[in-house]
Amino acid sequence: MSMRRVALLPGRSEMGIKQYRALLDAMVRGDADEAERCVRELNASAREYIERYKNYVI
């Protein structure tokens, strides 16, 4: 449930779409190192937005 709400935070959905597209592009190209970097960036960004959401709610 929190992930759905986090997606509603300003800018998150646009950023997530760009990050997933970059990940998919790296996977299609077979660039495992770039794909791993994209996953790490995506996860870090998601954690940041979850923290923002927690601070917004509390």
Coordinates of C-alpha atoms in Angstrom, one line a residue:
M1 CA 0.0 0.0 0.0
S2 CA 2.8 2.4 0.8
M3 CA 4.4 1.9 -2.6
R4 CA 1.1 3.0 -4.3
R5 CA 1.0 6.1 -2.1
V6 CA 4.7 6.9 -2.7
A7 CA 4.0 6.8 -6.4
L8 CA 1.6 9.7 -5.9
L9 CA 4.3 11.9 -4.5
P10 CA 5.2 14.7 -6.9
G11 CA 7.8 13.6 -9.4
R12 CA 8.1 10.0 -8.3
S13 CA 6.1 8.4 -11.1
E14 CA 8.0 10.3 -13.8
M15 CA 11.4 9.5 -12.2
G16 CA 10.4 5.8 -11.8
I17 CA 9.4 5.5 -15.4
K18 CA 12.7 7.0 -16.6
Q19 CA 14.6 4.6 -14.3
Y20 CA 12.7 1.5 -15.4
R21 CA 13.2 2.5 -19.1
A22 CA 16.9 2.9 -18.5
L23 CA 17.0 -0.5 -16.8
L24 CA 15.1 -2.2 -19.6
D25 CA 17.3 -0.6 -22.2
A26 CA 20.4 -1.9 -20.4
M27 CA 18.9 -5.4 -20.2
V28 CA 18.0 -5.4 -23.9
R29 CA 21.5 -4.3 -24.8
G30 CA 22.9 -7.1 -22.6
D31 CA 24.8 -4.6 -20.4
A32 CA 24.7 -6.3 -17.1
D33 CA 26.9 -3.7 -15.3
E34 CA 24.6 -0.9 -16.5
A35 CA 21.5 -2.9 -15.5
E36 CA 22.9 -3.4 -12.1
R37 CA 23.7 0.3 -11.7
C38 CA 20.2 1.1 -12.8
V39 CA 18.7 -1.3 -10.2
R40 CA 20.8 0.3 -7.5
E41 CA 19.8 3.8 -8.5
L42 CA 16.1 2.8 -8.7
N43 CA 16.3 1.2 -5.2
A44 CA 18.0 4.2 -3.7
S45 CA 15.5 6.5 -5.2
A46 CA 12.6 4.4 -3.9
R47 CA 14.0 4.5 -0.4
E48 CA 14.4 8.2 -0.6
Y49 CA 10.8 8.7 -1.6
I50 CA 9.6 6.2 1.0
E51 CA 11.4 8.4 3.6
R52 CA 9.7 11.5 2.2
Y53 CA 6.3 9.8 2.4
K54 CA 6.9 8.8 6.0
N55 CA 7.9 12.3 6.9
Y56 CA 4.8 13.6 5.0
V57 CA 2.4 11.3 6.8
I58 CA 3.9 11.6 10.3

